[in-house]
Structures are given as C-alpha cells and as structure tokens.
Coordinates of C-alpha atoms in Angstrom, one line a residue:
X117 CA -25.1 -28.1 -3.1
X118 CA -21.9 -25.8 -3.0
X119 CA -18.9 -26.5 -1.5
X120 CA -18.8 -23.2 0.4
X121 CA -20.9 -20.0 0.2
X122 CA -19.9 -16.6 1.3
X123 CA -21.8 -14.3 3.0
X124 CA -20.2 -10.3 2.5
X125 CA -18.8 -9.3 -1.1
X126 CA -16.3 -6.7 0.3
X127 CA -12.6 -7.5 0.3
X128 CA -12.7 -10.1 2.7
X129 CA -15.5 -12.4 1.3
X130 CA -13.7 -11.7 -2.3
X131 CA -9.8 -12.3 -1.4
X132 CA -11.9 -15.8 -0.2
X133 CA -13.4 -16.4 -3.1
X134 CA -10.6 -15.8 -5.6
X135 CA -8.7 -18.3 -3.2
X136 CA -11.3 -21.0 -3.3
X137 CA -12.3 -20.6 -7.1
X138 CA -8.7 -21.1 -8.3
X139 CA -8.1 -24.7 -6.1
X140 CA -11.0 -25.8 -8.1
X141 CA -13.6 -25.7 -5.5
X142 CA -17.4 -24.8 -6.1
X143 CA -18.1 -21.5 -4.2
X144 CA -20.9 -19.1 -4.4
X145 CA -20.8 -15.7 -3.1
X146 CA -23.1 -13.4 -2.2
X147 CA -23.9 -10.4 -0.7
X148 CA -27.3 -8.1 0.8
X149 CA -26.7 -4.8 -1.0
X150 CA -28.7 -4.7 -4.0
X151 CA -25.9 -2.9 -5.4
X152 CA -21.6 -3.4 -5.2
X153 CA -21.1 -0.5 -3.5
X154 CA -19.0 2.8 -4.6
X155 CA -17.5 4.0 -1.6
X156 CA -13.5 4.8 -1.1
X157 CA -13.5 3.6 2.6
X158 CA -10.7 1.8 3.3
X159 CA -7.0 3.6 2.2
X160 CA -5.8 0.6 0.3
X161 CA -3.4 -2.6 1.0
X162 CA -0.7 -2.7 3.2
X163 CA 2.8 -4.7 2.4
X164 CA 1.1 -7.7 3.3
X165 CA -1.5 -7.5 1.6
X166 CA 0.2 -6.7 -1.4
X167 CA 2.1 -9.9 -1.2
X168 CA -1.6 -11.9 -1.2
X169 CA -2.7 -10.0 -3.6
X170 CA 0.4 -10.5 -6.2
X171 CA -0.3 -14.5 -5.3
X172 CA -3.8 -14.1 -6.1
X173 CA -2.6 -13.0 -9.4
X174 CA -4.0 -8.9 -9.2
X175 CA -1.2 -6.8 -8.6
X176 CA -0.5 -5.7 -11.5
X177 CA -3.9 -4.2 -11.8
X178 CA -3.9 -3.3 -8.5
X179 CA -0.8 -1.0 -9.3
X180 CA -2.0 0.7 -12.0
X181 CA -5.6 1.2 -10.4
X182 CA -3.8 3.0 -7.2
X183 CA -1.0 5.6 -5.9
X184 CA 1.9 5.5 -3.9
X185 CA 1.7 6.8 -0.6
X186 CA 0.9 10.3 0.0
X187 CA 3.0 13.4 0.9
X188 CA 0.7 14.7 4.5
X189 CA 0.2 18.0 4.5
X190 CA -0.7 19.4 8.0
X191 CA -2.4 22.9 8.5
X192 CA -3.0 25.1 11.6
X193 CA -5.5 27.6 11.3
X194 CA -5.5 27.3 7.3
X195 CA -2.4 27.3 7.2
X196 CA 0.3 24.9 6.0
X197 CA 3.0 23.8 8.6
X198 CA 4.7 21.0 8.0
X199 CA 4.9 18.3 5.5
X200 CA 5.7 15.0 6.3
X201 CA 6.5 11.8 4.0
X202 CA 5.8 8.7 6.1
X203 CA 8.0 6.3 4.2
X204 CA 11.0 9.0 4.0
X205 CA 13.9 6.5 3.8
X206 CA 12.1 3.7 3.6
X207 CA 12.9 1.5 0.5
X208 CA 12.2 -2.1 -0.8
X209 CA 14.9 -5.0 0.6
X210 CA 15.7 -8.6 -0.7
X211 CA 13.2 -10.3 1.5
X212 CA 10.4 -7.6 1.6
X213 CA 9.8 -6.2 -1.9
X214 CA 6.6 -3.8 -0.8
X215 CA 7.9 -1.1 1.7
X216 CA 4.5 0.8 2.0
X217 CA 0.9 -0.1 0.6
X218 CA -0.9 2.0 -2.2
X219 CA -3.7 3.8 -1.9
X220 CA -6.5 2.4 -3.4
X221 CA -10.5 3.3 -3.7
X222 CA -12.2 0.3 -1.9
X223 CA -14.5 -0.1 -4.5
X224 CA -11.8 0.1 -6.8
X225 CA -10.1 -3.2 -5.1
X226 CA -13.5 -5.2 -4.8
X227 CA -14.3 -4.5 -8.9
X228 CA -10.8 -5.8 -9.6
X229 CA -11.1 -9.0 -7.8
X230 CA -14.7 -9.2 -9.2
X231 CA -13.5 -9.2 -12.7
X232 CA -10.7 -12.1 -11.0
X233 CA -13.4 -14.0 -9.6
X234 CA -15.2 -13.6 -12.5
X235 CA -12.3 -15.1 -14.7
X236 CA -12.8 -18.0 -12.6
X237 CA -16.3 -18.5 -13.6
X238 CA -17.7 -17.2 -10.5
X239 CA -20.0 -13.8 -10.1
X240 CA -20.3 -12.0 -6.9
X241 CA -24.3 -11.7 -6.3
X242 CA -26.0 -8.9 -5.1
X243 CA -29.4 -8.7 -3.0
X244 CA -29.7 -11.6 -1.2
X245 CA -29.8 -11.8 2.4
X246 CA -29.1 -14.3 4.7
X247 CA -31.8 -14.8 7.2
X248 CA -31.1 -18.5 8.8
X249 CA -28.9 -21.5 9.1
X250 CA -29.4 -24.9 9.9
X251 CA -26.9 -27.7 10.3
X252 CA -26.7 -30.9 9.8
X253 CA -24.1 -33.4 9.8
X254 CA -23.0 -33.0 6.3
X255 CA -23.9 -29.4 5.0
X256 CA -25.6 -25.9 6.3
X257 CA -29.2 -25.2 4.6
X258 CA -29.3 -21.4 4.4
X259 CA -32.4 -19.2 4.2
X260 CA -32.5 -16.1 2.0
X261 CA -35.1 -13.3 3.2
X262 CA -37.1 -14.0 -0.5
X263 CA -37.5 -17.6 1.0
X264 CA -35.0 -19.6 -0.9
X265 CA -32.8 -22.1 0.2
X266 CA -29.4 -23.3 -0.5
X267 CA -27.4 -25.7 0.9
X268 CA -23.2 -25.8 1.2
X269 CA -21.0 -27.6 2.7
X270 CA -19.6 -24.9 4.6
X271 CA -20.4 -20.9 5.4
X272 CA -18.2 -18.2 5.7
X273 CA -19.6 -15.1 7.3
X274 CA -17.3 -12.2 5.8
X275 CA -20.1 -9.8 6.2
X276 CA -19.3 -7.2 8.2
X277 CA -18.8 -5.1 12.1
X278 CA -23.0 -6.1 11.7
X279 CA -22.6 -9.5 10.5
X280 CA -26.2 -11.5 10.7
X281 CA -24.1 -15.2 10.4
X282 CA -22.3 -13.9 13.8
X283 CA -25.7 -13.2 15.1
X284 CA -27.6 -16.2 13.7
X285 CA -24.5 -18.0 15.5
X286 CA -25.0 -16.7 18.8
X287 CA -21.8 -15.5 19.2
X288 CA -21.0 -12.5 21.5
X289 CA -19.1 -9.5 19.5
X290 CA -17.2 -8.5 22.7
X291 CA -15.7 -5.1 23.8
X292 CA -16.8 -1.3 23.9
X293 CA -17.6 1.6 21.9
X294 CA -16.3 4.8 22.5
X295 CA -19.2 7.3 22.1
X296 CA -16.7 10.2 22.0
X297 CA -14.6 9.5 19.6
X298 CA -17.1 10.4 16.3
X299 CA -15.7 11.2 12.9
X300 CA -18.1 11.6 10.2
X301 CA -17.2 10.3 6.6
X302 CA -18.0 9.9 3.1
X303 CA -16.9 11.0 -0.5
X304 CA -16.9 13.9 -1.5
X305 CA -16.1 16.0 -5.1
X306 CA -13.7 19.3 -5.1
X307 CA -14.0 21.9 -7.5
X308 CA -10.8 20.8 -9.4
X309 CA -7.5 22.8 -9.0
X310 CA -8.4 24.1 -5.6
X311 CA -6.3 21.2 -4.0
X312 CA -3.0 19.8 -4.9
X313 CA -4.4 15.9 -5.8
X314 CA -0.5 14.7 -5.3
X315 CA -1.3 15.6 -1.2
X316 CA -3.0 14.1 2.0
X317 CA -4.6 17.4 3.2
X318 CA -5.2 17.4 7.2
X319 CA -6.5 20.9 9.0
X320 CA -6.1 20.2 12.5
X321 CA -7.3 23.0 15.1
X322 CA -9.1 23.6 18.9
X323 CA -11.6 23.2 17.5
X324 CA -11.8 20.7 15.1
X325 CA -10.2 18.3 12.4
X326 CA -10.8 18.2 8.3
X327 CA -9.2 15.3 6.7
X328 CA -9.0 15.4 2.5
X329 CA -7.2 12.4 0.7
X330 CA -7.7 12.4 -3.2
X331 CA -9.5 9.2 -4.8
X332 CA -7.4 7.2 -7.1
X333 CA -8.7 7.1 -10.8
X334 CA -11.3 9.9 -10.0
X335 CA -10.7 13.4 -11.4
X336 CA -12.1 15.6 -8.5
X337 CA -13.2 12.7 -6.4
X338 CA -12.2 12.8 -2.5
X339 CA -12.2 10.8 0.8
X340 CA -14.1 13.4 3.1
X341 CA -12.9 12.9 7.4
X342 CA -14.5 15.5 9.6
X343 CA -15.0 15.9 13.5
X344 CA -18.9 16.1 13.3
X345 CA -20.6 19.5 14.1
X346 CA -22.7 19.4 17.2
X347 CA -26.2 20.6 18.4
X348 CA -26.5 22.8 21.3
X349 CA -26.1 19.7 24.1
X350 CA -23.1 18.6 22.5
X351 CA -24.7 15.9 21.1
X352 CA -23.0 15.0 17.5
X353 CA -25.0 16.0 14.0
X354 CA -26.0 13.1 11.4
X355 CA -23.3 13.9 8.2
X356 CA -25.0 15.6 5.4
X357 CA -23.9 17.8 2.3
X358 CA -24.7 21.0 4.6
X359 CA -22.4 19.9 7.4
X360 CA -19.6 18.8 4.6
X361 CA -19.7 22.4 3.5
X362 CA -19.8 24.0 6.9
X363 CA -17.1 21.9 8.2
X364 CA -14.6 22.2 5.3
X365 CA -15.3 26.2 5.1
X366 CA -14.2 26.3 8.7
X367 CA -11.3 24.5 9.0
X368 CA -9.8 24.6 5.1
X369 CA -10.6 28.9 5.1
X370 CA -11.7 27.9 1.4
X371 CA -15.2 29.0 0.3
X372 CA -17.7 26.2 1.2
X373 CA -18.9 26.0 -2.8
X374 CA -16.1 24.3 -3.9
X375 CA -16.6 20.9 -2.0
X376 CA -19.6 20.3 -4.8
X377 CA -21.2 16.8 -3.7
X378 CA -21.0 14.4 -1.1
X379 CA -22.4 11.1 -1.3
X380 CA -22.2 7.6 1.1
X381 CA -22.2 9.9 4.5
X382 CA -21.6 7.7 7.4
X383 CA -20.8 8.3 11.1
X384 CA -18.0 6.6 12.7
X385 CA -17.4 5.7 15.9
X386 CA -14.8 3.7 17.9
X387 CA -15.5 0.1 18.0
X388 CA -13.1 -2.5 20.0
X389 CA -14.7 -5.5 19.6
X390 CA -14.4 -9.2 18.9
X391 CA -15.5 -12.8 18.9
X392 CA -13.9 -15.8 21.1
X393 CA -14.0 -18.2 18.3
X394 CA -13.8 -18.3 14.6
X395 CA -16.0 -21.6 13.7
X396 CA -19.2 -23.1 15.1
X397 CA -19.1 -26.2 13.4
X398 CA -19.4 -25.8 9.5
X399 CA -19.9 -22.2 9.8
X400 CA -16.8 -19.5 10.2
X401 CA -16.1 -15.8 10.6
X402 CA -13.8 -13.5 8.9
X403 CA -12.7 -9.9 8.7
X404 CA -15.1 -7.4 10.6
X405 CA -17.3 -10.0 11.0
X406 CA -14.9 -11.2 13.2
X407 CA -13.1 -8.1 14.8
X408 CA -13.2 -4.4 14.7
X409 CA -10.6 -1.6 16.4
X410 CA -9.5 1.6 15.5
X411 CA -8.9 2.8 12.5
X412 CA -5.5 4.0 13.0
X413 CA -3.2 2.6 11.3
X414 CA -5.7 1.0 8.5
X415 CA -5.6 -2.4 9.8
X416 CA -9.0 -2.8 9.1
X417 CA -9.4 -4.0 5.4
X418 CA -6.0 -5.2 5.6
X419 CA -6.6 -8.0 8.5
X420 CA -9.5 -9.4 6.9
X421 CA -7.9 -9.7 3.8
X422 CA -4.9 -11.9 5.4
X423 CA -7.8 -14.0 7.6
X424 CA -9.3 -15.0 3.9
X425 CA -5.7 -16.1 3.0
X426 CA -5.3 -18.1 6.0
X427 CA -8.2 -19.7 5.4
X428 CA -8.7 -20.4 1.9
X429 CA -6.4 -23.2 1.3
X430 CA -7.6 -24.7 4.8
X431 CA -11.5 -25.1 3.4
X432 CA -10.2 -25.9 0.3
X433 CA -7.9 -29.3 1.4
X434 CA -11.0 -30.4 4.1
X435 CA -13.4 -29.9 1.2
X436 CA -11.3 -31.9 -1.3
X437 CA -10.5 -34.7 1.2
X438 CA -7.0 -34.0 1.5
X439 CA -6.7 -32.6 5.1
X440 CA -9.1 -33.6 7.6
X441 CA -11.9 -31.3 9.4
X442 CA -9.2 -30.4 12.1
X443 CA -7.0 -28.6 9.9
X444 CA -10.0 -25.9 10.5
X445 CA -9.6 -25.4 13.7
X446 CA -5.8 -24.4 13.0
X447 CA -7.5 -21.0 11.3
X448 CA -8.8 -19.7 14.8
X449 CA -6.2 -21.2 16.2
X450 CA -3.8 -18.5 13.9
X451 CA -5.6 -16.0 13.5
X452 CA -7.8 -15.6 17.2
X453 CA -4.5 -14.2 18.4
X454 CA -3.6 -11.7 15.4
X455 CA -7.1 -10.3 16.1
X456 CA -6.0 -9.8 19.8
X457 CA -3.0 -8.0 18.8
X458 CA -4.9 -5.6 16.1
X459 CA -7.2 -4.6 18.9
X460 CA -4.2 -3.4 21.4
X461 CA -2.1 -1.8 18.1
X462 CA -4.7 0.3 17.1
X463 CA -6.0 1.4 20.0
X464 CA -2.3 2.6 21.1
X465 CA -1.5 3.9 17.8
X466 CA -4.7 6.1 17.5
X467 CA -3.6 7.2 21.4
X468 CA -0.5 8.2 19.3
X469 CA -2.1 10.2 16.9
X470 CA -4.7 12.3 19.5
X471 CA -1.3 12.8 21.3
X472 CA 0.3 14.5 18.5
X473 CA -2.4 16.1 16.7
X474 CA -2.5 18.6 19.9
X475 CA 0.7 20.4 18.7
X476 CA 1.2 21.6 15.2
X477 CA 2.5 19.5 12.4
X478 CA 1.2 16.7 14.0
X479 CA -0.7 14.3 11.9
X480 CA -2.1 11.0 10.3
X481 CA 2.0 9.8 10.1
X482 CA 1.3 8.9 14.0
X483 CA -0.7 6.2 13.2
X484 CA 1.9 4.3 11.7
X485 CA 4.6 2.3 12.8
X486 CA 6.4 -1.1 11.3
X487 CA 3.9 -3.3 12.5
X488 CA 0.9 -1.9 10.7
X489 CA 2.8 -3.0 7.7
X490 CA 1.6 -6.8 8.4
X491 CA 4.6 -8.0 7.4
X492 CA 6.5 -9.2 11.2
X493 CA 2.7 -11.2 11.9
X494 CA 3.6 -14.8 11.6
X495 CA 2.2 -18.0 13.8
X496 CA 5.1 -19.6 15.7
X497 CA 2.7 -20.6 18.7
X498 CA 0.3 -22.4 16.0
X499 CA 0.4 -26.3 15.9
X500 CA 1.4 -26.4 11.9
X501 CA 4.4 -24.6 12.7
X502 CA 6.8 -27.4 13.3
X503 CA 10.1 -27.0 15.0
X504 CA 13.0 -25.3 13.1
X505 CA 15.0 -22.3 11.9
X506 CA 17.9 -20.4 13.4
X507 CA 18.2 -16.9 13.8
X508 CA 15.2 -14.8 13.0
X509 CA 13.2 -16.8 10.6
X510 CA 11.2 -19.6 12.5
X511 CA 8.8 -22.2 11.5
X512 CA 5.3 -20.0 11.3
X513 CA 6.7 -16.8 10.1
X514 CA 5.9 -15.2 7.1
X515 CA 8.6 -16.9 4.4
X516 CA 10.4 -14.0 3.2
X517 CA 11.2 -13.3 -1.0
X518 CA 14.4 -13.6 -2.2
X519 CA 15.8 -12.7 -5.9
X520 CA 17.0 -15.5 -7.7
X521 CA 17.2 -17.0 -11.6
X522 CA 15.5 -19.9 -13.2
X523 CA 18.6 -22.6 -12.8
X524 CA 17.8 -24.2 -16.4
X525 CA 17.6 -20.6 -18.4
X526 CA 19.2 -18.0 -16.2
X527 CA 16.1 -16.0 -16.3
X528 CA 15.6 -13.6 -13.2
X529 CA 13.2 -14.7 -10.9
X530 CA 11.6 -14.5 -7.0
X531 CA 10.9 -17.1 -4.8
X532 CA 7.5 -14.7 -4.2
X533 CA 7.2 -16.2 -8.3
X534 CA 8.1 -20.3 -6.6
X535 CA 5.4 -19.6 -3.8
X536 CA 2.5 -18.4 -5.9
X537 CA -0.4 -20.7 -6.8
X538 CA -2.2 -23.2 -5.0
X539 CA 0.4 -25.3 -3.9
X540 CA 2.9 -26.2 -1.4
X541 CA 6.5 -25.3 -2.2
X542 CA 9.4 -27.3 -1.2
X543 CA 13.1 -25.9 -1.5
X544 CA 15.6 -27.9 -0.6
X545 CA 19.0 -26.6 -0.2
X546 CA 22.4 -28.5 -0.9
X547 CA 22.9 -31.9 -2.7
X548 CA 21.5 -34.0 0.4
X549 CA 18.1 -32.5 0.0
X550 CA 17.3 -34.3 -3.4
X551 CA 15.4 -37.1 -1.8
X552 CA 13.2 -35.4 0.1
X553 CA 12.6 -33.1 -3.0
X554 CA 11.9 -36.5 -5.2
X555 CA 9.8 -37.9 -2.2
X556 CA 7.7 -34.9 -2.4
X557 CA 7.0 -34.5 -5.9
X558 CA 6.2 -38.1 -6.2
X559 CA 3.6 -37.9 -3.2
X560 CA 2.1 -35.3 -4.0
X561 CA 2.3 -34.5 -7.3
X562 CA 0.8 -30.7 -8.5
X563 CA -0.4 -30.1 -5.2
X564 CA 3.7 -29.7 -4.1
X565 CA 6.1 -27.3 -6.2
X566 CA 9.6 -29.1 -5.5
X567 CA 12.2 -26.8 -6.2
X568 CA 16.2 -27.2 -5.4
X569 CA 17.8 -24.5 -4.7
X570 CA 21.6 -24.2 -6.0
X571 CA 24.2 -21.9 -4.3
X572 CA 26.4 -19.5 -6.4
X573 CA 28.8 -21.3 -6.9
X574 CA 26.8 -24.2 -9.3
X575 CA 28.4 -25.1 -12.5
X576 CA 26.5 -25.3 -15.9
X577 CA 25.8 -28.6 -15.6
X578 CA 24.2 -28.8 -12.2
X579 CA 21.6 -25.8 -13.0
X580 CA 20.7 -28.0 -16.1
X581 CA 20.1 -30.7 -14.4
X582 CA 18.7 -29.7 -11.7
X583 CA 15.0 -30.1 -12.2
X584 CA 12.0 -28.0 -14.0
X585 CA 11.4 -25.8 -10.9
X586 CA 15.2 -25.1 -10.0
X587 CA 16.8 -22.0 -8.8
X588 CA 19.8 -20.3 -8.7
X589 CA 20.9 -18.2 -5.6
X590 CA 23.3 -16.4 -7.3
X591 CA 24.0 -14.1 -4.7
X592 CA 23.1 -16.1 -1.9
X593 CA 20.3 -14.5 -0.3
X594 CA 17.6 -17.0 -0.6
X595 CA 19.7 -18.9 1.9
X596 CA 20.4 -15.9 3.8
X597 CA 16.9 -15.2 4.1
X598 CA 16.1 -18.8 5.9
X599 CA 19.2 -18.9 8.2
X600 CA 20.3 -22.2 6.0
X601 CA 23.2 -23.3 7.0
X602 CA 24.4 -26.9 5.0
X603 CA 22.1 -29.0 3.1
X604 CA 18.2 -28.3 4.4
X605 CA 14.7 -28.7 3.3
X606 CA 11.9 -25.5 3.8
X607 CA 8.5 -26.4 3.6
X608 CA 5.9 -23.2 2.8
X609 CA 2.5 -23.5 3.1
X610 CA 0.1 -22.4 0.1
X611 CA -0.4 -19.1 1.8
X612 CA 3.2 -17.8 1.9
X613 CA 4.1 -18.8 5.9
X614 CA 7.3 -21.4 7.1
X615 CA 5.1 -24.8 8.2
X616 CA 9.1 -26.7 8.4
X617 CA 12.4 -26.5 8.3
X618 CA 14.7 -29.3 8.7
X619 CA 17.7 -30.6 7.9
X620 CA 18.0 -32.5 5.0
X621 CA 19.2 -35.5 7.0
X622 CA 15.7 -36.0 7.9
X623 CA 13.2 -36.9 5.2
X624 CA 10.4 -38.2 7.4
X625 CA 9.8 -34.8 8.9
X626 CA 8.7 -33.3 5.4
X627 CA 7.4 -36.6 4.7
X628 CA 5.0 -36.6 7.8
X629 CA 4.2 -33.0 7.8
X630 CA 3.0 -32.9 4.0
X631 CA 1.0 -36.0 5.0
X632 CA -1.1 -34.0 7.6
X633 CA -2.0 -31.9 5.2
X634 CA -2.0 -32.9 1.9
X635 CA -3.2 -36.4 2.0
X636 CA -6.3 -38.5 1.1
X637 CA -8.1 -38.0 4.4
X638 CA -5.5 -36.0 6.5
X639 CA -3.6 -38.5 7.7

C-alpha cells in the first residue's frame, strides 16, 4: 500500500509529488495519457509560484528553461500600434524578490519537475486510468481501467477541469460556461525570421483576434490564440491546420505558408466553475480538478500549483503521525476561499481586457493587475493562523524574504534560503527569544529550523555564538519585514505562510502551536 497516489501528472499532481517525495513519504503518481504531453498551454509561473518552486529546489532550472516577460506588441489592421511592457517600472524589493513570472512551455515545467521527482526515486506513470474508489476505514482501493488495483492511504485527484476522482466522488463542479466566448488554441511553428521571437504579437480587429507568443527553448515553435472562424449560422469551426492558416493570413496580412504546422488544436471556452469542498474522507481535489475561471490573468496553472503547496506538508504530517487527520480539513478550509476569489478576479479582469481590446493599442496587459501575481493571497481567516503581528504582516500571510548573512561566517543569505525544506522555521528576535528557540529545537528536532535572528548592531561574539542556523540583519529589514518590534518569536509553516507571532515573553504559545502540528499524534 502507498501512502498517497495521485491522480493527473500536470503541474499540480507534480508540485504534489516533489513535496511529498522529499518529507520522505511513499507516493505514486500517475496519470491517463499514454504519453507526457507536449503542449505550451499555460504562460509559465507567477511570483508566487516562483517562490514554491525555488523551495522545491527547481528554479534554477526553471530560469534557464524560460524568458522574462514579453514586450506586447498590439496591431490594428496589420499594423503595429502600440507597444506596451507590462512590468515597466516594476522591479524586485527586499521582501518580494520575483516582480513578474517567466514564461515557460508547460511541458517544459512538468519535464523539469519529472526529472525532480525522479531524483527522488519517484517516476510519473503514464496510461493508467482511474475507474473507481472504494473506502474503507484505513485506505482507498482504486480500480485502474486494465483491472488492477492499488490501494493508498490517501488520493489526490489533480486531474483536471474533467477530473473522473471529482466525478467518482459525486461532487457537483458548480457554475456556467459561456458559449460565446470561444478561442481556439494550439502550437504552432513559424517560418523563422518572419516574427520578432523577443515579442508577444496580438492583431486585434472587428473582426477578429490572432494572438502569437514565441515558445521558450523552441526555435520556430509558437503558442497559437485565435477567435475561431465560423460556419454560415454562426456556429464556431473545430481548430485545424486550414483554419490556423486562414486565421493568421487574415488578421497578421502575412502569407498563410509561413505558419508551417500546428499540432494539440483545442477549443476553449469560458468555464466558471467549482466544487464546495476539497476532501471526501481520504480522497481530495486540487488544481482544475477543483476550480476553473478565466484565463485572464493566467491564474490557472498558477493556483493549482499553490493548492499542491498548501497541501503537501498537511498529507505528509497526518501520514507520518505527527498532526492528526484534522489538520486536513485546514487545506479546504485555506484554500475553498482563494478558489472563490480566482473565480471573481478573472472574470473581472478578462471584462478588463474585452473592454480595452475595442480601442487600439489595447491588449493582453489588461489582464493583469497586482493580484494575479499571488503574492498579497495569505489565510488570516484560517484556524492555523494564530493571533499576532502589527502593521501589515499578520498571522496567515504569506512570510515575506528578507536579505540577511549567515551570523557565524558573514556569508550573504535570505530568509527564502532559512524557509526552504521540509521544515518549520522559527526566528526569534532579541535576546529574550532564546528559550523558545532552545524549546523548539529540542522538541522537535529536524522537523523545526530554529534560527535567532541578530540586529545590526551584534558584536563578533554574539554572531559566533549565536547558533548553527543564525542570522544577521545587518540592515534591519528582516525585522522590518515582520513589524518586530522588541524581542519576538515568528513561527512559519513549511509552506512559506506566518502560522504565529508572539512576543517572546510567551513560550507556551510556540510551544502549543508547534504541538498541534508537529507532534506524535497531533496533540
């Protein structure tokens, strides 16, 4: 039997996986395509999802796999009319190091946390469907189309807008589709120099649209976006290599020959739609299994990224014991909400964007705004964010980085560096926060990263003895970033969010808080 099996190998089920493989806990993963697919898809991952994927230990590949943000070029009538650069002024601060995502094939991202997962000993299966569950009281027996069986402890359904675990579940996929907003899609090849590759082409006219982002890594590969032609009722056309050519020869004023192939065609339509709950005993939802919206603003990949993140190190402290099965329900309890939110942001932000694609220069740009960067989503409402913090930063939020040094070698450092790993981080600021750091470490051992944090003004001395995971806020932002004022303790859960901050005063409160969740049985 396996701990937990995953149903979907797309960016949601993987980001999972990676999570659960590296706490050490048996996961299998698998997924009904008999092939990983090659599609482009999604654009890539936002700030947030940087920051997750940098924990998970894959940004650097990540980086050198993708591009920056795009110059958008918009045309009217063929031709150009106004560039726009979306993250003009925008730059990287002490608490938020990613400013803007980077654009990224979607296949691209699911073959480099393959080769992650694999590193952890774990391959991502391909063909095998999931046709049934069954519970028990101590695991889910799953039934594969070939007739096999397997049982785990628990299920994850990260398989997709059509997910069969939501369906086997019973649960309702509420909302609506709009059957007149169509786009048709797919990836398409250029003949190469025809089109700038350094631009985010975007013909918009009466009379249609033609969308053109260059692939990542590819030499004449692009992501095709089209209005779909129509037959004589108005009724929208299935995509196909004819209709690719048609449509870009109309709106581009290029001769149709030079968009040379198109491959994974697909019609999109706009879904609004989610569940009510996240978990039906043993068995949970994430990603589009759970939710779908508009794809304005490219929340899409990116939410179902951040639910595997929120849930990983739940599953993993129930499986292992050290939290008990309620800690689960704290994952729909986080996240239900979040979903909610996605579903109204899109859906006005892709209002924004038909609003200004009606006047020349208008464009994609529309779509975004400082919320679809994920980085201002946090969980003060949820029940593991205990009371504390002044100012902006509250128990709940997303714990912001900070620049700092290594207190014993003077090293440069980031707290993003402290956070990552699976384990809880303590800092403790000031003098008087030493016992609850010592208290900590002792309880808890690995599964807690105690760390003091000295101001700028610590002597020689003091940073060498300050401890194996010190650091040194030179500058004082670190303390900045957390509204500290005194001596405090800060208490960050494995996947980068505040769960406490107290004064240091107060040892029992990070005493009884790292109990709940990172004790034998939950206490």
């Amino acid at each position: 039997m396996t701990d937990v099996l995953i149903v979907g190998a797309g960016p949601t089920g993987l980001t999972l996986a990676c999570d659960l493989a590296r706490r050490g806990i048996a996961v299998r993963i698998v997924d009904r395509s008999p092939e990983h697919p090659r599609s482009s898809r999604s654009k890539g991952p936002n700030p947030r999802s940087l920051e997750v994927l940098e924990d998970l230990g894959v940004l650097d590949q990540v980086m050198a796999a993708s591009a920056a943000p795009l110059l958008m070029r918009k045309y009217r009538d063929g031709t150009p009319v106004a560039d726009t650069d979306p993250y003009a002024g925008s730059a990287p601060t002490p608490d938020a190091p990613y400013d803007r995502g980077r654009l990224i094939a979607q296949w691209r991202l699911e073959e480099i946390l393959r080769d992650r997962l694999a590193e952890h000993g774990v391959r991502a299966e391909t063909g095998t469907e999931v046709v049934g569950l069954a519970e028990d009281a101590g695991a889910v027996t799953v039934t594969c189309a070939d007739g096999s069986r397997t049982e785990a402890r628990y299920v994850v359904g990260c398989d997709g807008a059509h997910s069969r675990v939501r369906k086997l579940l019973g649960i309702p996929f509420e909302g609506e589709t709009d059957e007149e907003q169509v786009m048709v899609c797919g990836d398409v090849e250029i003949t190469p120099g025809v089109l700038d590759r350094g631009i985010w082409h975007q013909w918009f006219d009466e009379d249609g649209a033609v969308m053109l982002c260059p692939v990542p890594s590819t030499r004449a590969g692009w992501w095709f976006q089209s209005g779909p032609e129509r037959d004589a009722d108005g009724r929208p056309l299935p995509p196909s290599l004819d209709g690719f050519r048609r449509l870009f020869a109309r709106h581009t004023r290029l001769p149709a020959a030079h968009l040379t192939e198109a491959t994974l065609l697909s019609t999109y339509r706009v879904n609004v739609r989610m569940v009510d709950r996240y978990r039906v005993g043993r068995v949970l939802l994430a990603g589009d299994a759970a939710h779908v919206h508009a794809i304005a603003g490219g929340l899409g990949m990116n939410t179902g990224i951040q639910d595997a993140f929120n849930l990983g190190w739940k599953l993993a402290q129930v499986v292992r014991g050290r939290a008990g099965p309620e800690l689960l329900d704290s994952y729909e309890e986080e996240r239900l909400p979040v979903a909610a939110w996605t579903l109204d942001l899109t859906s006005e932000r892709l209002r924004a964007t038909l609003e200004a694609i009606r006047e020349p220069g208008g464009g994609l740009d529309a779509a975004l705004s400082p919320s679809t960067s994920g980085l201002d989503r946090g969980y003060r409402w949820s029940s593991l964010a205990r009371a504390g913090g002044k100012g902006e930063v509250r128990s709940g939020d997303r714990a912001p980085d900070a620049p700092c040094h290594e207190a014993a070698s003077g090293t440069p450092t980031r707290l993003f560096r402290t956070f990552a790993g699976p384990h809880f981080t303590v800092l403790g600021f000031g003098a008087g926060s030493e016992p609850a750091l010592r208290e900590a470490a002792s309880a808890h051992g690995d599964a807690v990263r105690a760390c003091r944090v000295l101001g700028p003004g610590a002597t020689e001395s003091e940073r060498a003895g300050a401890g194996p995971h010190a650091l040194h806020d030179r500058q004082g932002l670190a303390r900045a970033a957390y509204g500290i004022d005194g001596d405090a303790v800060v208490v960050i859960r494995p996947d980068g969010h505040l769960g406490l901050i107290s004064g240091a005063d107060d040892p029992r409160a990070v005493r009884r808080y790292l109990a709940a969740l990172d004790g034998p049985g939950g206490r």
